[in-house]
Coordinates of C-alpha atoms in Angstrom, one line a residue:
M1 CA 59.4 112.3 150.4
D2 CA 60.6 115.0 152.0
N3 CA 64.2 116.4 149.9
P4 CA 66.8 118.8 152.3
G5 CA 69.3 118.4 149.3
T6 CA 72.8 119.3 149.2
A7 CA 72.5 123.0 147.7
T8 CA 72.9 125.9 148.5
P9 CA 71.9 128.5 147.2
E10 CA 74.5 131.0 145.7
T11 CA 74.8 134.4 147.2
F12 CA 72.1 136.2 144.8
P13 CA 74.7 137.4 142.6
A14 CA 73.1 141.1 141.9
Q15 CA 73.7 142.0 145.5
E16 CA 76.3 144.7 144.9
R17 CA 74.6 146.5 141.9
L18 CA 71.3 146.6 143.8
A19 CA 73.3 148.3 147.0
S20 CA 72.1 151.7 145.3
G21 CA 69.2 150.4 146.0
A22 CA 65.2 149.4 145.2
Q23 CA 64.2 151.7 142.9
Y24 CA 65.3 152.0 139.5
I25 CA 63.8 155.1 137.9
A26 CA 65.1 157.0 134.9
G27 CA 67.2 154.0 134.2
R28 CA 69.1 154.1 137.8
F29 CA 68.7 152.4 140.9
A30 CA 68.2 154.7 144.3
K31 CA 67.1 154.5 147.4
G32 CA 63.7 155.2 148.8
T33 CA 62.7 157.6 151.4
S34 CA 60.3 156.1 153.2
G35 CA 62.2 156.1 156.1
R36 CA 61.6 152.0 156.6
T37 CA 62.9 149.5 155.6
H38 CA 61.9 145.8 154.3
A39 CA 63.5 142.3 153.9
V40 CA 63.7 140.1 151.3
V41 CA 62.9 137.4 152.8
D42 CA 64.6 133.2 151.5
P43 CA 61.2 131.0 152.0
A44 CA 62.7 127.9 152.4
T45 CA 65.2 129.1 155.0
G46 CA 64.0 131.6 156.5
T47 CA 66.5 134.0 156.4
D48 CA 66.5 136.7 155.3
V49 CA 68.7 137.8 151.5
Y50 CA 68.4 141.7 150.8
T51 CA 67.0 144.3 152.9
Y52 CA 66.5 147.7 151.5
E53 CA 64.2 150.5 152.1
L54 CA 60.8 151.4 151.2
A55 CA 59.3 153.8 148.3
G56 CA 57.4 156.3 150.0
P57 CA 55.2 159.1 147.6
E58 CA 58.1 161.0 147.0
D59 CA 59.3 157.9 145.6
V60 CA 56.5 157.6 143.8
D61 CA 56.0 161.4 142.4
R62 CA 59.6 160.5 140.5
A63 CA 59.0 157.9 138.9
V64 CA 55.6 159.5 138.1
A65 CA 57.8 162.6 137.1
A66 CA 60.1 160.3 134.6
A67 CA 57.6 158.8 132.9
R68 CA 56.1 161.6 131.9
D69 CA 58.9 162.7 130.6
A70 CA 60.3 160.2 128.1
F71 CA 56.2 160.0 126.8
P72 CA 56.4 161.7 124.8
G73 CA 59.8 160.6 122.7
W74 CA 58.8 157.2 123.1
A75 CA 55.8 157.3 121.8
G76 CA 57.2 159.2 118.7
T77 CA 59.5 156.3 118.2
T78 CA 57.8 154.4 115.3
P79 CA 57.1 151.2 116.1
G80 CA 59.2 149.4 114.0
D81 CA 62.3 151.3 116.5
R82 CA 59.7 150.0 119.0
S83 CA 60.4 146.6 117.9
D84 CA 63.8 147.0 117.7
A85 CA 64.2 148.2 121.4
L86 CA 61.9 144.9 122.4
H87 CA 64.2 142.5 119.9
R88 CA 66.9 144.1 121.5
F89 CA 65.6 143.4 125.2
A90 CA 65.3 139.5 124.5
A91 CA 68.9 139.3 123.7
V92 CA 69.1 140.2 127.0
L93 CA 67.1 138.5 129.0
A94 CA 68.1 135.2 126.8
D95 CA 71.6 136.3 128.8
R96 CA 70.7 136.8 131.9
A97 CA 68.6 133.7 132.1
E98 CA 70.6 132.1 134.5
E99 CA 71.1 135.3 136.9
F100 CA 67.0 135.4 137.0
A101 CA 66.6 131.7 137.1
R102 CA 68.6 132.2 140.5
A103 CA 66.2 135.2 142.1
E104 CA 63.0 134.1 141.4
S105 CA 63.9 130.6 143.4
L106 CA 65.6 132.9 146.2
Q107 CA 62.8 135.3 146.7
C108 CA 59.6 133.2 146.1
G109 CA 60.6 129.3 146.3
K110 CA 60.1 128.1 143.8
P111 CA 61.9 125.0 142.4
L112 CA 64.9 125.7 140.7
K113 CA 64.0 123.9 137.4
L114 CA 60.3 125.5 136.6
T115 CA 61.8 129.0 136.7
R116 CA 64.6 127.6 134.4
E117 CA 62.2 125.9 132.5
F118 CA 59.3 127.9 132.5
D119 CA 59.4 131.6 134.8
V120 CA 62.1 132.5 132.4
P121 CA 61.9 131.4 128.9
G122 CA 58.5 132.2 129.6
T123 CA 59.0 135.6 129.9
I124 CA 61.8 135.7 127.0
D125 CA 59.3 133.9 125.1
N126 CA 56.5 137.2 125.9
T127 CA 59.2 139.5 125.1
A128 CA 59.5 138.4 122.1
F129 CA 55.9 138.2 121.2
F130 CA 55.6 142.0 122.0
A131 CA 58.8 143.1 120.2
G132 CA 56.8 142.3 116.9
A133 CA 52.6 142.6 117.8
A134 CA 54.6 146.0 118.0
R135 CA 55.1 146.6 114.6
H136 CA 51.0 145.3 114.1
L137 CA 49.9 149.0 116.3
Q138 CA 46.8 148.9 113.8
G139 CA 44.8 151.5 112.3
Q140 CA 41.7 151.0 110.1
A141 CA 41.3 152.9 107.3
A142 CA 37.7 153.5 106.0
A143 CA 35.4 154.6 102.9
E144 CA 33.1 157.7 102.1
Y145 CA 30.6 156.2 105.2
S146 CA 29.1 159.8 105.0
G147 CA 28.9 161.1 101.4
D148 CA 31.5 163.6 100.7
H149 CA 33.5 163.0 104.1
T150 CA 36.7 159.9 104.6
S151 CA 37.3 158.6 107.7
Y152 CA 40.2 156.1 109.6
I153 CA 40.7 155.0 113.3
R154 CA 44.2 155.8 115.0
R155 CA 45.3 153.7 117.6
E156 CA 47.5 155.3 120.1
P157 CA 49.1 155.4 123.2
I158 CA 47.4 156.3 126.4
G159 CA 50.7 157.4 128.3
V160 CA 51.8 157.0 131.6
V161 CA 50.7 153.7 133.1
G162 CA 50.5 153.2 136.5
S163 CA 50.7 148.9 137.3
I164 CA 50.4 146.9 140.8
A165 CA 52.2 142.8 140.8
P166 CA 51.7 140.7 142.6
W167 CA 54.7 137.9 145.0
N168 CA 53.5 134.8 142.7
Y169 CA 54.8 135.4 139.5
P170 CA 57.3 138.3 140.2
L171 CA 59.1 138.0 136.7
Q172 CA 56.2 136.8 134.8
M173 CA 54.2 139.2 136.0
A174 CA 56.0 142.3 135.7
A175 CA 56.6 141.1 131.6
W176 CA 52.6 141.1 131.2
K177 CA 52.9 144.5 132.5
I178 CA 55.6 146.6 131.1
L179 CA 55.8 144.8 127.6
P180 CA 52.5 145.2 126.2
A181 CA 53.1 148.5 127.8
I182 CA 56.0 150.2 126.2
A183 CA 55.2 147.8 122.7
A184 CA 52.3 150.6 122.1
G185 CA 54.0 153.2 122.6
N186 CA 53.3 153.9 126.4
T187 CA 55.7 154.4 129.6
I188 CA 55.0 152.7 133.1
V189 CA 55.3 152.8 136.5
L190 CA 55.0 149.7 138.3
K191 CA 55.1 148.5 142.0
P192 CA 56.4 144.5 142.5
A193 CA 54.9 143.3 145.6
E194 CA 57.6 144.6 148.5
L195 CA 58.1 140.7 149.0
T196 CA 59.6 139.6 145.9
P197 CA 60.9 142.8 143.9
L198 CA 64.2 141.2 142.9
T199 CA 63.2 139.9 139.2
S200 CA 61.0 143.6 138.8
L201 CA 64.8 145.6 139.2
L202 CA 66.5 143.2 137.0
F203 CA 64.1 143.4 134.0
A204 CA 64.6 147.2 133.7
E205 CA 67.8 147.1 133.9
A206 CA 67.8 145.0 131.6
A207 CA 66.1 147.1 129.9
T208 CA 68.4 149.9 129.9
L209 CA 71.1 147.4 129.0
A210 CA 68.9 146.9 125.9
G211 CA 68.6 150.3 124.5
I212 CA 65.4 151.2 125.8
P213 CA 65.0 155.3 127.5
D214 CA 66.1 155.9 130.5
G215 CA 62.4 156.3 132.6
V216 CA 60.5 154.4 130.5
I217 CA 59.9 151.6 132.9
N218 CA 60.6 152.7 136.3
I219 CA 60.6 150.7 139.2
V220 CA 59.4 151.4 142.5
T221 CA 59.3 148.9 145.7
G222 CA 57.1 149.6 148.5
T223 CA 53.9 148.5 150.4
G224 CA 49.9 148.7 148.7
Q225 CA 48.4 150.6 151.7
V226 CA 51.5 154.0 150.3
A227 CA 53.3 154.0 147.3
G228 CA 50.4 151.7 145.2
E229 CA 47.6 153.9 146.9
H230 CA 50.2 156.7 146.2
L231 CA 50.7 155.5 142.3
V232 CA 46.8 154.5 142.1
G233 CA 45.4 157.9 142.8
H234 CA 48.8 159.9 141.2
P235 CA 46.6 162.7 138.4
D236 CA 49.0 161.7 135.9
V237 CA 48.7 158.2 135.6
A238 CA 46.4 157.4 132.8
M239 CA 45.8 153.9 133.1
T240 CA 46.0 151.3 136.3
S241 CA 46.8 147.6 135.7
F242 CA 46.1 145.4 138.7
T243 CA 46.8 141.6 139.5
G244 CA 46.5 140.5 143.1
S245 CA 42.8 139.4 145.1
T246 CA 39.8 140.3 144.4
G247 CA 39.7 142.1 147.5
V248 CA 42.6 144.6 146.9
G249 CA 41.4 145.4 143.5
K250 CA 38.3 146.5 144.3
R251 CA 39.9 148.8 146.9
V252 CA 42.4 150.4 143.4
A253 CA 39.1 150.3 141.4
E254 CA 37.5 153.3 143.8
V255 CA 40.8 155.1 143.9
A256 CA 41.4 154.5 140.2
T257 CA 37.5 155.8 139.3
A258 CA 38.5 158.9 141.6
T259 CA 40.7 160.6 138.5
V260 CA 38.6 158.3 136.0
K261 CA 41.3 155.9 134.6
R262 CA 41.5 153.2 132.3
L263 CA 41.5 150.0 134.6
H264 CA 42.9 146.6 134.1
L265 CA 42.4 144.2 137.0
E266 CA 43.1 140.3 137.0
L267 CA 41.9 139.1 140.3
G268 CA 41.7 136.4 142.0
G269 CA 40.3 132.8 141.4
K270 CA 38.8 129.3 141.7
A271 CA 39.0 127.0 138.8
P272 CA 37.0 123.6 138.7
F273 CA 38.5 120.8 137.6
V274 CA 35.6 118.8 136.0
V275 CA 36.2 115.0 135.1
F276 CA 33.4 113.5 133.7
D277 CA 32.8 109.4 133.6
D278 CA 34.1 109.6 130.5
A279 CA 37.2 110.8 131.4
D280 CA 40.7 108.9 130.5
L281 CA 41.3 108.5 134.4
E282 CA 45.0 108.0 134.3
A283 CA 45.6 111.1 132.9
A284 CA 43.4 112.9 135.1
V285 CA 44.1 112.0 137.8
N286 CA 47.8 113.4 136.6
G287 CA 46.9 116.6 135.4
A288 CA 45.0 117.1 138.6
V289 CA 48.2 116.7 141.1
A290 CA 49.8 118.9 138.9
G291 CA 47.2 121.5 138.2
A292 CA 46.8 121.6 142.0
L293 CA 50.2 122.3 143.0
I294 CA 51.9 124.5 140.0
N295 CA 53.8 126.9 142.3
T296 CA 53.0 125.4 145.1
G297 CA 49.2 126.5 144.5
Q298 CA 49.8 129.8 144.5
D299 CA 48.4 130.2 141.3
C300 CA 45.0 132.3 140.5
T301 CA 44.5 129.8 137.8
A302 CA 45.1 126.7 140.3
A303 CA 43.1 123.7 140.3
T304 CA 41.4 124.3 143.3
R305 CA 38.0 122.0 143.0
A306 CA 37.8 118.9 141.1
Y307 CA 34.3 117.6 141.0
V308 CA 34.1 113.8 139.5
Q309 CA 31.1 111.8 137.8
R310 CA 30.5 109.1 140.8
P311 CA 31.7 106.5 138.6
L312 CA 34.9 107.7 138.5
Y313 CA 34.4 109.6 141.9
E314 CA 36.8 107.0 145.1
A315 CA 38.8 105.8 141.7
F316 CA 40.2 109.1 141.7
V317 CA 40.7 110.6 145.4
E318 CA 42.8 107.7 145.8
R319 CA 45.2 107.8 143.1
T320 CA 45.2 111.5 143.7
A321 CA 46.0 110.7 147.0
A322 CA 48.7 108.1 146.2
L323 CA 50.1 110.6 143.4
M324 CA 50.5 113.6 145.9
E325 CA 52.4 111.7 148.4
T326 CA 55.3 110.5 145.9
V327 CA 55.5 114.9 145.4
R328 CA 58.9 115.4 146.9
L329 CA 59.4 118.9 148.7
G330 CA 62.5 120.7 149.6
D331 CA 65.2 123.0 148.5
P332 CA 64.3 124.7 145.8
F333 CA 68.2 124.6 144.2
A334 CA 68.1 120.9 145.0
P335 CA 67.5 119.1 141.5
G336 CA 65.3 116.0 142.5
T337 CA 62.1 118.5 144.4
D338 CA 59.6 119.0 142.7
L339 CA 57.5 121.2 145.3
G340 CA 59.1 124.5 147.4
P341 CA 58.1 126.2 149.8
L342 CA 55.0 128.8 150.5
I343 CA 56.1 132.4 150.0
S344 CA 56.1 132.8 153.9
H345 CA 55.0 131.1 156.9
A346 CA 52.5 133.2 157.1
Q347 CA 51.1 132.2 154.0
R348 CA 51.3 129.0 155.3
D349 CA 49.7 129.4 158.4
R350 CA 47.2 130.9 156.3
V351 CA 46.7 127.7 154.1
A352 CA 46.7 125.4 157.5
G353 CA 43.7 127.4 158.8
F354 CA 41.9 126.4 156.0
V355 CA 42.6 122.5 156.5
E356 CA 41.7 122.7 160.3
R357 CA 38.8 124.5 160.2
A358 CA 37.7 121.9 157.1
R359 CA 38.3 118.7 159.5
G360 CA 35.0 120.0 161.0
Y361 CA 32.9 119.0 157.8
A362 CA 35.3 117.7 155.2
R363 CA 38.0 114.5 154.7
V364 CA 41.6 114.9 154.8
V365 CA 42.8 112.2 152.9
T366 CA 46.5 112.8 152.3
G367 CA 48.1 115.8 153.4
G368 CA 46.9 118.6 156.1
E369 CA 50.6 119.6 158.1
A370 CA 53.7 120.7 157.8
P371 CA 56.8 118.9 157.4
G372 CA 59.3 118.9 160.2
G373 CA 62.8 117.5 160.5
E374 CA 65.3 119.7 158.2
L375 CA 62.3 121.5 156.4
K376 CA 60.9 122.8 160.0
A377 CA 62.1 126.6 159.0
G378 CA 61.0 127.1 155.9
A379 CA 57.7 128.8 154.8
Y380 CA 56.2 124.3 153.7
Y381 CA 53.1 122.4 153.4
R382 CA 52.2 119.0 152.4
P383 CA 50.4 118.9 149.4
T384 CA 46.6 118.4 150.6
L385 CA 43.8 116.3 149.2
V386 CA 40.5 117.2 150.9
A387 CA 37.2 115.5 149.9
D388 CA 33.2 115.3 150.5
A389 CA 33.2 119.1 151.7
P390 CA 30.3 120.8 150.7
Q391 CA 29.6 123.0 148.0
D392 CA 28.7 126.4 150.5
S393 CA 31.4 125.6 152.7
E394 CA 34.6 127.5 153.2
I395 CA 37.2 125.5 151.4
V396 CA 35.2 124.5 148.3
Q397 CA 34.5 129.0 147.8
S398 CA 37.5 130.6 149.1
E399 CA 40.7 131.5 147.1
I400 CA 43.6 129.6 149.3
F401 CA 46.5 130.3 147.5
G402 CA 48.3 127.2 148.4
P403 CA 48.8 123.6 147.5
V404 CA 45.8 122.4 148.2
L405 CA 42.6 120.3 146.0
V406 CA 39.1 119.6 147.1
V407 CA 37.1 117.2 145.6
L408 CA 33.5 116.5 145.3
S409 CA 31.4 114.4 143.6
F410 CA 27.9 115.1 140.6
D411 CA 25.8 112.9 138.5
S412 CA 24.2 114.7 136.4
D413 CA 26.3 116.8 134.0
D414 CA 23.7 120.0 133.9
E415 CA 25.2 119.1 137.5
G416 CA 28.8 119.1 137.0
I417 CA 28.7 122.5 135.4
R418 CA 26.4 124.4 138.0
L419 CA 28.9 123.1 140.2
A420 CA 32.1 124.8 138.4
N421 CA 30.0 127.9 137.9
D422 CA 29.2 128.0 141.4
T423 CA 31.6 130.5 142.9
P424 CA 31.7 134.0 142.4
Y425 CA 35.4 133.5 140.0
G426 CA 35.7 133.0 136.9
L427 CA 39.2 132.9 135.3
A428 CA 40.1 129.5 134.4
A429 CA 39.1 125.9 134.8
S430 CA 38.9 122.7 132.7
A431 CA 36.7 119.8 131.3
W432 CA 37.7 116.1 131.3
T433 CA 36.7 113.4 129.0
G434 CA 36.7 111.7 126.1
G435 CA 33.6 113.3 123.8
V436 CA 33.0 116.3 121.9
Y437 CA 29.8 116.7 122.7
R438 CA 30.6 117.2 125.9
A439 CA 33.7 119.1 125.3
N440 CA 32.1 121.6 123.6
R441 CA 29.5 121.8 126.1
A442 CA 32.0 122.5 128.9
T443 CA 33.7 125.3 126.7
R444 CA 30.3 127.0 125.6
E445 CA 28.3 127.0 129.9
I446 CA 31.5 127.5 132.0
K447 CA 32.1 130.7 132.8
A448 CA 36.0 131.3 132.7
G449 CA 38.2 133.5 131.1
C450 CA 39.7 129.9 129.0
V451 CA 38.7 126.5 130.2
W452 CA 41.6 123.8 128.7
V453 CA 40.3 120.4 127.4
N454 CA 42.2 117.2 128.8
D455 CA 44.6 119.9 130.5
H456 CA 45.2 122.8 133.5
I457 CA 48.2 125.4 133.5
P458 CA 49.0 125.7 130.3
I459 CA 49.3 128.9 128.4
I460 CA 51.1 130.7 125.7
S461 CA 51.8 134.2 124.6
E462 CA 49.3 134.6 121.7
M463 CA 46.6 133.6 123.4
P464 CA 44.7 135.9 126.3
H465 CA 44.8 134.9 129.9
G466 CA 41.8 137.2 131.7
G467 CA 39.2 136.8 133.8
Y468 CA 35.1 136.5 133.9
K469 CA 32.9 138.1 137.1
A470 CA 35.0 138.2 140.5
S471 CA 38.1 137.5 138.3
G472 CA 38.6 141.0 137.0
F473 CA 38.4 142.0 133.8
G474 CA 40.8 143.1 131.1
K475 CA 43.6 140.7 129.1
D476 CA 47.1 139.7 129.7
M477 CA 49.3 138.7 126.8
S478 CA 48.3 138.4 122.9
A479 CA 47.0 140.7 120.8
Y480 CA 44.2 141.4 123.1
S481 CA 46.0 142.4 125.5
F482 CA 48.4 144.8 123.2
E483 CA 45.4 146.8 122.2
E484 CA 43.7 146.9 125.9
Y485 CA 46.9 149.2 126.2
T486 CA 46.1 152.2 123.1
Q487 CA 43.3 154.5 123.2
V488 CA 41.0 154.6 119.6
K489 CA 40.9 158.1 117.9
H490 CA 38.5 159.0 115.2
V491 CA 39.9 161.3 112.7
M492 CA 37.6 162.3 109.6
F493 CA 38.3 164.8 106.8
D494 CA 35.7 166.6 104.5
N495 CA 36.2 165.5 101.1
T496 CA 35.0 167.8 99.0
A497 CA 37.0 170.0 96.7
V498 CA 36.3 174.2 98.2
P499 CA 35.6 173.4 102.1
R500 CA 32.3 174.2 102.3
K501 CA 31.3 177.0 104.5
D502 CA 28.2 176.8 105.1
W503 CA 27.8 174.1 107.1
H504 CA 25.5 175.6 109.8
R505 CA 22.7 175.9 108.2
T506 CA 22.1 172.5 108.3
I507 CA 22.1 172.7 112.2
F508 CA 21.1 176.2 112.6
G509 CA 19.0 177.1 109.5
D510 CA 19.1 180.8 107.9
R511 CA 19.6 183.3 109.9

């Protein structure tokens, strides 16, 4: 059921503040110098909401220089001082929560209820988490492991971090990259996706209002080919963190390797949703629809491949299709909307292409089309269920990034787990079962960075997010993420009362 809605999205409330430009360098908004402009488009209506000048290499250089200059002072602050600053940051974000929610909905097409209840509160919680984590940058004291010497470990910030964030969760992805980096004492230059820069810019502005020094957080908004590559290859950038497709991630790794940077990659996913024959069918159906359609399917952990043990297969397909047909597409600012548009018409056409090609080898049970009427101008696509596709087919193996769930059957537990692992990806998965043995086996044998049991999608700040295999390496959120933005130093003291002057004889002998 479609819902064109009656609410009209308000004019982006930060429009006047962003009139100075979509770059944020050394605590100030600035215009890009590439000579090219780009428009942020409301994907629900296809209308431009903000036009800005793209960043060029010179803007990246200025941002990196600002981060480099700010690094000694920020790295020299105490963990307690950084913690206090991040607590103030969380308070500013909370005060501006509605502005962030509206900006995120406007640029992404997300339902406002999703940004209000998930994206923005999750970002505030993440900020509060890293405010606490900043006080736990622990080294490790050690005993005299080698006789007359004492060793200990220091954890130190790395330097300037260059990060690239995607368009599907622009606010949360900016937070996941910025917060652990600065909590550990680094400074950062973030390049958001050119489609969705608004909340990243507001995030940096909020940090300045919270008292985080100029230059600690910098935003450059440009294309990946120009601003992104220049940032990754910059000699003064010590670490690169990238979230995006596996194909682009390979290029990021190639460029970063030339300057031997620390590298963090969170890449694509094709999450399996494995339903064993002892599962609660109603719970699994509801979990599949929610897990597949979250953020209009534009989520690298979304449920995309449902493997259902044969006794439940037909009932699962029937009930999942019926539930999908009740999902309400519509105006993201309308209270009754369940699902918004895809990020762009180009992305909608890409998703539609996967489904149209699948009609030649699989069964499209429901969906498989863009709605007409009052939603025609937006980048909408109906929730789609595809059944009976071969395991080696494109729609099963490739990341679609849209509201499409593919359902396949399996017979034995061995086969279900084998099929779950049978893609290049390994970011997330879920297992649905009433049996402890099956749950333990699935969580042990499915190769993914997160395996949910009888649920799909929830994340928390205290636990890590990151993948196996072609889904990349490194973790976002949690203490594991915090440690990735540090480097480990071994310090060793000679404890003898009189410093030894004959140590060289141990190596060279008498001369």
